[in-house]
XYZ file of C-alpha atoms in Angstrom:
463
model
C 56.309 -164.550 -134.618
C 58.989 -167.529 -133.473
C 57.809 -170.594 -132.254
C 57.546 -171.258 -128.295
C 59.822 -174.080 -128.840
C 62.867 -171.511 -129.770
C 62.365 -169.471 -126.751
C 64.965 -169.728 -123.733
C 67.497 -171.248 -126.484
C 70.795 -172.134 -124.100
C 68.924 -170.540 -121.224
C 69.363 -172.039 -117.816
C 67.278 -170.874 -114.760
C 68.609 -169.051 -112.049
C 66.336 -170.711 -109.602
C 68.120 -174.441 -109.856
C 71.118 -172.852 -108.307
C 70.399 -170.013 -105.641
C 69.741 -170.125 -102.444
C 65.753 -169.767 -102.245
C 65.136 -169.099 -98.554
C 68.019 -166.169 -98.992
C 66.329 -164.860 -101.628
C 63.032 -164.637 -100.295
C 64.328 -162.738 -97.703
C 66.205 -160.135 -100.060
C 62.899 -159.699 -101.893
C 60.785 -159.169 -98.771
C 63.545 -156.337 -97.627
C 63.596 -154.794 -101.205
C 60.039 -154.835 -101.423
C 59.514 -153.135 -98.046
C 62.035 -150.368 -98.832
C 60.900 -149.604 -102.327
C 57.026 -149.185 -101.197
C 58.394 -145.946 -99.655
C 60.930 -144.964 -101.802
C 59.753 -143.827 -105.023
C 61.621 -140.586 -106.081
C 64.882 -140.304 -105.938
C 65.061 -138.326 -102.962
C 63.181 -140.954 -100.638
C 65.575 -143.679 -101.854
C 68.698 -141.844 -101.190
C 67.135 -141.335 -97.763
C 66.030 -144.776 -97.562
C 69.951 -145.864 -98.515
C 71.388 -143.371 -95.989
C 69.202 -145.065 -93.136
C 70.615 -148.751 -94.907
C 73.995 -147.464 -94.772
C 74.176 -145.951 -91.412
C 72.944 -148.667 -89.627
C 75.706 -150.958 -91.401
C 78.232 -148.502 -89.801
C 78.348 -145.924 -92.481
C 79.085 -142.342 -91.338
C 77.926 -139.099 -93.315
C 80.968 -137.120 -94.922
C 81.180 -133.664 -96.387
C 83.014 -133.845 -99.558
C 83.647 -130.174 -99.694
C 85.129 -129.808 -96.164
C 88.621 -129.858 -95.039
C 87.844 -131.380 -91.820
C 88.927 -135.189 -90.771
C 86.870 -137.596 -92.435
C 84.926 -140.016 -89.898
C 87.137 -142.996 -88.694
C 86.399 -146.687 -89.866
C 86.670 -146.432 -93.655
C 82.882 -146.335 -93.955
C 81.633 -143.432 -95.747
C 78.811 -141.660 -97.062
C 78.745 -138.440 -99.421
C 75.416 -137.012 -99.997
C 74.688 -134.713 -103.013
C 71.640 -132.150 -102.931
C 69.585 -135.155 -101.322
C 69.351 -136.532 -104.837
C 72.708 -138.900 -105.306
C 75.361 -140.430 -102.994
C 78.402 -142.165 -103.301
C 78.875 -144.959 -100.326
C 82.733 -145.556 -100.048
C 84.418 -148.524 -98.278
C 88.118 -147.675 -97.819
C 90.534 -150.354 -99.111
C 94.086 -151.558 -98.233
C 95.095 -150.618 -101.583
C 96.235 -146.832 -102.583
C 93.435 -145.298 -104.114
C 95.609 -144.710 -107.189
C 95.700 -148.364 -107.577
C 91.925 -147.843 -108.513
C 88.507 -148.718 -107.001
C 85.570 -151.165 -107.447
C 82.725 -149.067 -108.483
C 79.045 -149.948 -109.201
C 76.596 -146.768 -110.710
C 72.959 -147.207 -110.457
C 70.252 -144.329 -111.100
C 67.354 -143.985 -108.780
C 65.402 -141.780 -110.831
C 62.565 -143.462 -112.440
C 59.678 -142.065 -115.177
C 56.886 -140.081 -113.670
C 54.495 -137.332 -114.130
C 55.647 -133.816 -112.613
C 53.628 -130.788 -111.723
C 54.391 -127.764 -113.473
C 55.183 -124.406 -111.788
C 51.995 -123.288 -112.059
C 49.826 -125.819 -111.873
C 46.570 -125.135 -110.722
C 43.248 -124.157 -112.971
C 39.446 -125.722 -112.794
C 37.936 -126.998 -115.761
C 34.244 -128.719 -116.298
C 33.634 -128.925 -112.445
C 36.900 -130.448 -111.533
C 40.266 -128.670 -110.176
C 43.230 -130.086 -111.957
C 47.256 -129.891 -112.157
C 49.002 -128.987 -115.204
C 51.921 -131.817 -115.640
C 54.940 -132.707 -117.908
C 55.850 -136.204 -118.163
C 59.366 -137.167 -116.938
C 61.350 -140.219 -118.932
C 60.440 -142.223 -121.615
C 56.980 -143.071 -120.759
C 53.921 -144.637 -122.768
C 51.437 -142.085 -121.858
C 48.398 -143.642 -122.280
C 50.003 -145.994 -119.543
C 49.297 -143.580 -116.850
C 45.542 -142.474 -117.235
C 42.766 -143.765 -115.048
C 45.397 -145.508 -112.375
C 45.439 -143.893 -108.992
C 48.590 -141.714 -108.325
C 50.179 -140.402 -105.271
C 51.715 -136.589 -105.082
C 55.650 -136.982 -103.511
C 57.698 -133.924 -103.337
C 58.934 -130.894 -101.962
C 57.337 -127.567 -101.380
C 57.953 -124.454 -99.100
C 55.351 -123.035 -96.391
C 54.674 -119.495 -95.904
C 56.997 -119.543 -92.899
C 59.669 -120.789 -95.612
C 59.931 -124.701 -93.887
C 60.337 -127.194 -96.114
C 57.830 -129.647 -96.206
C 58.219 -133.047 -97.952
C 54.500 -134.347 -99.012
C 53.543 -138.180 -99.506
C 50.064 -137.648 -99.987
C 48.106 -140.986 -101.511
C 50.121 -143.708 -100.007
C 47.846 -144.545 -96.866
C 44.893 -146.249 -97.302
C 43.091 -143.244 -96.069
C 44.574 -140.614 -98.227
C 43.269 -139.448 -101.052
C 44.593 -140.291 -104.236
C 45.139 -138.199 -108.102
C 44.022 -139.602 -110.989
C 43.961 -138.796 -114.920
C 41.110 -138.948 -116.871
C 40.475 -140.937 -119.983
C 37.622 -140.617 -122.769
C 35.415 -143.415 -122.682
C 35.199 -146.044 -125.663
C 31.742 -144.917 -126.787
C 33.416 -141.349 -127.893
C 36.668 -142.394 -128.529
C 36.988 -143.411 -131.931
C 39.063 -140.336 -133.397
C 41.492 -141.301 -130.349
C 41.418 -144.902 -131.389
C 42.484 -144.019 -135.173
C 45.351 -142.477 -133.776
C 48.981 -143.763 -133.526
C 49.309 -145.605 -129.910
C 51.989 -143.140 -129.287
C 49.265 -140.460 -130.041
C 46.272 -141.647 -128.351
C 47.021 -139.588 -125.345
C 48.972 -136.515 -125.872
C 51.624 -134.598 -123.299
C 49.003 -132.064 -122.275
C 46.288 -134.547 -121.599
C 47.702 -135.741 -118.768
C 46.598 -133.382 -116.415
C 45.770 -134.845 -113.142
C 42.533 -134.494 -111.329
C 43.034 -132.820 -107.854
C 39.640 -131.686 -106.826
C 35.945 -131.423 -107.513
C 34.556 -129.228 -104.243
C 33.393 -125.802 -104.871
C 33.474 -122.824 -102.154
C 30.022 -121.763 -100.482
C 30.635 -118.353 -102.513
C 28.396 -118.102 -105.498
C 30.222 -115.376 -106.931
C 33.316 -116.914 -107.402
C 34.278 -117.781 -110.746
C 36.443 -120.501 -109.849
C 35.125 -122.160 -106.597
C 36.848 -125.339 -106.962
C 40.579 -123.987 -107.625
C 39.582 -121.557 -104.709
C 38.701 -124.344 -102.276
C 41.669 -126.253 -103.040
C 43.842 -123.383 -101.948
C 41.963 -122.638 -98.967
C 42.390 -126.186 -98.111
C 46.407 -126.060 -98.781
C 46.762 -122.870 -96.761
C 44.611 -124.340 -93.943
C 46.179 -128.007 -93.804
C 49.962 -127.494 -95.128
C 50.392 -123.699 -94.698
C 50.901 -123.321 -98.214
C 49.951 -120.407 -100.428
C 49.525 -120.915 -104.591
C 53.044 -118.962 -105.221
C 54.827 -121.608 -103.050
C 54.237 -123.779 -106.223
C 57.031 -121.893 -108.167
C 59.745 -123.303 -105.951
C 58.106 -126.355 -105.578
C 59.520 -130.141 -107.007
C 56.150 -132.174 -107.160
C 55.923 -135.899 -108.810
C 52.863 -137.873 -109.259
C 53.897 -141.584 -108.777
C 51.839 -144.767 -108.988
C 49.965 -145.210 -105.555
C 50.490 -148.698 -105.510
C 52.099 -150.955 -103.151
C 54.824 -153.744 -104.516
C 53.216 -157.377 -104.766
C 54.131 -160.830 -105.610
C 52.836 -162.106 -108.836
C 51.987 -165.991 -109.579
C 50.834 -168.681 -107.926
C 54.394 -169.445 -106.847
C 55.320 -165.964 -105.656
C 58.337 -165.441 -107.992
C 57.995 -162.264 -109.743
C 57.622 -158.571 -107.754
C 55.221 -156.182 -109.500
C 56.192 -152.612 -108.652
C 57.050 -149.367 -109.695
C 60.549 -148.196 -110.044
C 62.409 -151.232 -110.313
C 64.468 -149.252 -113.364
C 66.649 -148.658 -111.715
C 66.078 -149.148 -107.802
C 66.744 -152.961 -108.128
C 70.225 -152.386 -108.923
C 70.673 -149.618 -106.505
C 69.449 -151.817 -103.828
C 71.330 -154.793 -104.467
C 74.797 -152.868 -105.142
C 74.010 -150.906 -101.570
C 73.362 -154.316 -99.796
C 76.534 -155.969 -101.756
C 78.567 -153.366 -100.272
C 77.112 -153.526 -96.703
C 77.431 -157.551 -96.754
C 81.238 -157.512 -97.046
C 82.728 -159.407 -94.616
C 86.461 -158.087 -94.091
C 88.082 -154.744 -94.975
C 88.542 -154.974 -98.948
C 91.825 -154.513 -101.058
C 90.632 -151.963 -103.488
C 88.394 -149.467 -102.102
C 84.780 -150.183 -103.076
C 82.158 -147.330 -104.136
C 78.664 -147.375 -104.782
C 77.426 -144.553 -106.587
C 73.721 -143.570 -106.768
C 72.818 -141.372 -109.375
C 69.449 -138.961 -110.334
C 68.682 -137.955 -113.619
C 69.530 -140.771 -115.944
C 65.831 -141.134 -117.637
C 66.493 -137.740 -118.859
C 70.189 -138.196 -119.816
C 72.044 -138.267 -116.968
C 72.150 -134.172 -117.062
C 72.300 -131.713 -114.414
C 74.458 -131.384 -110.811
C 72.971 -134.675 -109.479
C 73.253 -136.685 -112.851
C 76.021 -138.496 -113.867
C 77.475 -135.945 -115.974
C 78.177 -133.956 -112.978
C 81.667 -134.288 -111.148
C 80.259 -135.170 -107.662
C 81.874 -138.561 -107.953
C 85.272 -136.430 -108.949
C 84.602 -134.244 -105.831
C 84.217 -137.424 -103.760
C 87.450 -138.982 -105.021
C 89.933 -135.630 -104.760
C 88.464 -135.567 -101.166
C 89.509 -138.823 -100.580
C 92.828 -138.434 -102.054
C 93.218 -135.062 -99.514
C 92.703 -137.294 -96.545
C 95.110 -140.191 -97.642
C 97.611 -137.739 -98.360
C 98.479 -140.213 -101.788
C 100.384 -138.352 -104.583
C 97.622 -138.918 -107.427
C 94.737 -137.266 -108.969
C 91.116 -138.281 -109.573
C 91.873 -139.087 -113.207
C 94.261 -141.477 -112.381
C 92.006 -142.967 -109.989
C 89.438 -143.811 -112.641
C 92.104 -144.926 -115.244
C 92.845 -147.756 -112.741
C 89.360 -148.681 -111.594
C 86.602 -151.123 -112.910
C 82.827 -150.349 -113.215
C 79.720 -151.898 -113.394
C 76.819 -150.069 -114.723
C 74.244 -151.695 -112.931
C 71.073 -150.971 -114.632
C 67.905 -153.351 -116.140
C 67.903 -155.040 -119.406
C 64.490 -155.959 -121.540
C 63.310 -159.247 -120.888
C 61.865 -161.386 -123.560
C 58.048 -160.822 -123.495
C 56.019 -163.777 -124.504
C 53.506 -161.358 -125.521
C 55.514 -159.599 -127.901
C 58.382 -162.059 -128.998
C 58.760 -160.285 -132.481
C 60.840 -157.318 -131.444
C 63.811 -159.856 -130.062
C 66.397 -161.980 -131.394
C 66.193 -164.673 -129.052
C 69.709 -166.296 -129.248
C 70.655 -162.566 -127.873
C 67.874 -161.724 -125.475
C 67.341 -161.718 -122.083
C 64.989 -164.009 -120.333
C 63.524 -163.277 -116.975
C 64.393 -165.641 -114.290
C 67.861 -166.788 -116.193
C 70.383 -164.354 -113.564
C 72.152 -161.163 -114.067
C 72.107 -159.664 -117.900
C 75.555 -158.858 -118.936
C 75.303 -156.184 -121.924
C 78.562 -155.792 -124.152
C 77.121 -152.757 -125.817
C 74.122 -150.408 -125.586
C 72.993 -147.614 -128.120
C 70.628 -148.089 -130.761
C 70.717 -149.488 -133.987
C 74.303 -149.143 -135.301
C 75.337 -148.835 -131.880
C 74.793 -145.107 -131.627
C 75.071 -143.244 -128.604
C 76.926 -146.353 -127.065
C 78.981 -147.852 -124.436
C 81.055 -150.999 -126.295
C 82.688 -152.853 -123.389
C 86.173 -154.569 -124.367
C 86.626 -158.187 -124.668
C 89.199 -158.069 -121.907
C 86.685 -156.490 -119.429
C 83.888 -159.117 -120.449
C 86.607 -161.916 -119.500
C 87.415 -160.730 -116.121
C 83.654 -160.214 -114.798
C 82.222 -163.254 -116.564
C 85.336 -165.308 -114.894
C 84.582 -163.321 -111.250
C 80.818 -164.574 -111.982
C 81.553 -168.271 -112.494
C 84.039 -168.511 -109.983
C 81.395 -167.237 -107.426
C 78.888 -169.440 -109.172
C 76.489 -166.366 -110.234
C 74.024 -167.168 -112.587
C 74.242 -164.942 -115.536
C 73.183 -164.407 -119.506
C 74.377 -162.248 -122.025
C 72.123 -160.255 -124.401
C 71.153 -156.884 -125.998
C 67.928 -154.804 -126.148
C 66.370 -156.387 -128.812
C 66.485 -156.755 -132.709
C 69.201 -154.610 -134.171
C 66.670 -152.263 -136.158
C 64.110 -152.256 -133.723
C 65.133 -149.932 -131.155
C 67.536 -149.577 -128.542
C 68.666 -147.974 -124.942
C 71.571 -146.436 -123.082
C 72.726 -146.173 -119.375
C 75.036 -144.278 -117.506
C 78.129 -146.527 -118.950
C 79.103 -144.132 -121.514
C 79.494 -141.825 -118.836
C 81.783 -144.165 -116.334
C 83.809 -144.939 -119.532
C 84.535 -141.396 -120.519
C 86.472 -140.772 -117.252
C 88.529 -143.670 -118.426
C 87.017 -146.382 -116.180
C 86.691 -149.547 -117.539
C 83.119 -150.269 -117.560
C 80.478 -153.241 -118.254
C 76.533 -153.006 -117.860
C 75.395 -155.748 -115.737
C 71.676 -156.046 -114.285
C 68.365 -157.808 -114.383
C 65.511 -158.381 -117.101
C 62.574 -156.879 -116.590
C 59.206 -157.178 -118.266
C 56.790 -153.640 -118.815
C 60.015 -151.597 -118.531
C 59.008 -147.873 -117.840
C 55.519 -148.601 -117.415
C 53.854 -147.553 -113.825
C 54.354 -151.168 -112.461
C 57.227 -153.129 -113.841
C 57.813 -157.049 -113.754
C 61.356 -158.267 -111.970
C 62.189 -161.837 -110.828
C 62.865 -162.835 -107.278
C 65.992 -164.820 -108.926
C 67.356 -161.912 -110.875
C 66.982 -159.832 -107.545
C 69.160 -162.487 -106.056
C 71.841 -163.050 -108.661
C 72.088 -159.311 -108.975
C 73.211 -158.870 -105.170
C 75.664 -162.088 -105.368
C 77.121 -160.356 -108.531
C 77.679 -157.105 -107.552
C 79.012 -158.177 -104.138
C 81.368 -160.457 -105.882
C 82.590 -157.674 -108.233
C 82.998 -155.262 -105.152
C 85.243 -157.722 -103.225
C 87.454 -159.249 -105.981
C 87.646 -157.333 -109.108
C 90.729 -155.965 -109.940
């Protein structure tokens, strides 16, 4: 274990240089938004409202109709990811400044045939989503969010467990008195994936001949309250998320405890950085909010989809330029806006302090991702680092450089490799977190504001 005096070597607190009043204002706005935006769908919906209030108008990437005038455009893909564009003075062929952030987060998904009864309880079968420590998700209050269709074919967007008078859901754990066998297992094996079944009911029907009276009662309630029958689960998309509100942490209120900082803290600050541009930009500015990063950026709403190509091609069609999406990408720059691992005072042995991020020391610039020998990495060039760090210095944005942890301990990835595969000059940049991927993560208000400043500067000035 390293000595405490070695921690924070060559570090400067962002609190000493930021506007604290502006930081508190931004933090309050951010906390208000993520309180209600706990799924990728909900975040895209909230971002749409914020963007429209800033003058952005919804456009259709598939239509040949003339795009809305004004150069502020919002393209939405299947409700789960969005491309927000501010057209610049220069031709698209000269490139765009792009910030990409994912808006999905680790959670517990409900299976398609979920409802069963056991030991006097009604439960949902589940399947966890993303890289989680399964033991962290037991015994906490959970809310049910998502989409299901009723008997009439109407799409319902559920959000149960967030209001004070709502019921919540819960995954139980074995009591310590009977947990000897569990305690002897590896931490990763103490709670299995199949043991993450959520309790959703307890009261039976009055029918004494019903062999599953609790299950039957739940189905009756769903039919009465939502007009939903059991077969509707097969076509549903339901997610269990922490039923807890963002809270300020510490006597000084300098930290935010919340679900989904990874990576909605970057999505929100990137969006704000775009909306707060004062004048028409030289280069086109893009904020790309994507889904499925936590499971490899797969699917038609992830970074590996071609929705960004579709949008760029639509913009080229509108402007009449003789260029291609591929040429636009090769002339563009991007920030992969994603969180990093902050040095945790309780687990210092997994960090190498001179190349580790410290919470509260500004945006974290990460040259490379991947694990161990940079496997599955994106590795930015010296030229890219020089450009971006020069912009941040010029704008007096507090920053630090870091990697995930000690070389052979672990690692991680972001959407950067999928941006750079398109030929886009890309660099990872985002805030440091504590308790990443836990139901409640910790972020510094100072880092939140530093990210906002960095993203705003990059969109305006990167070339």
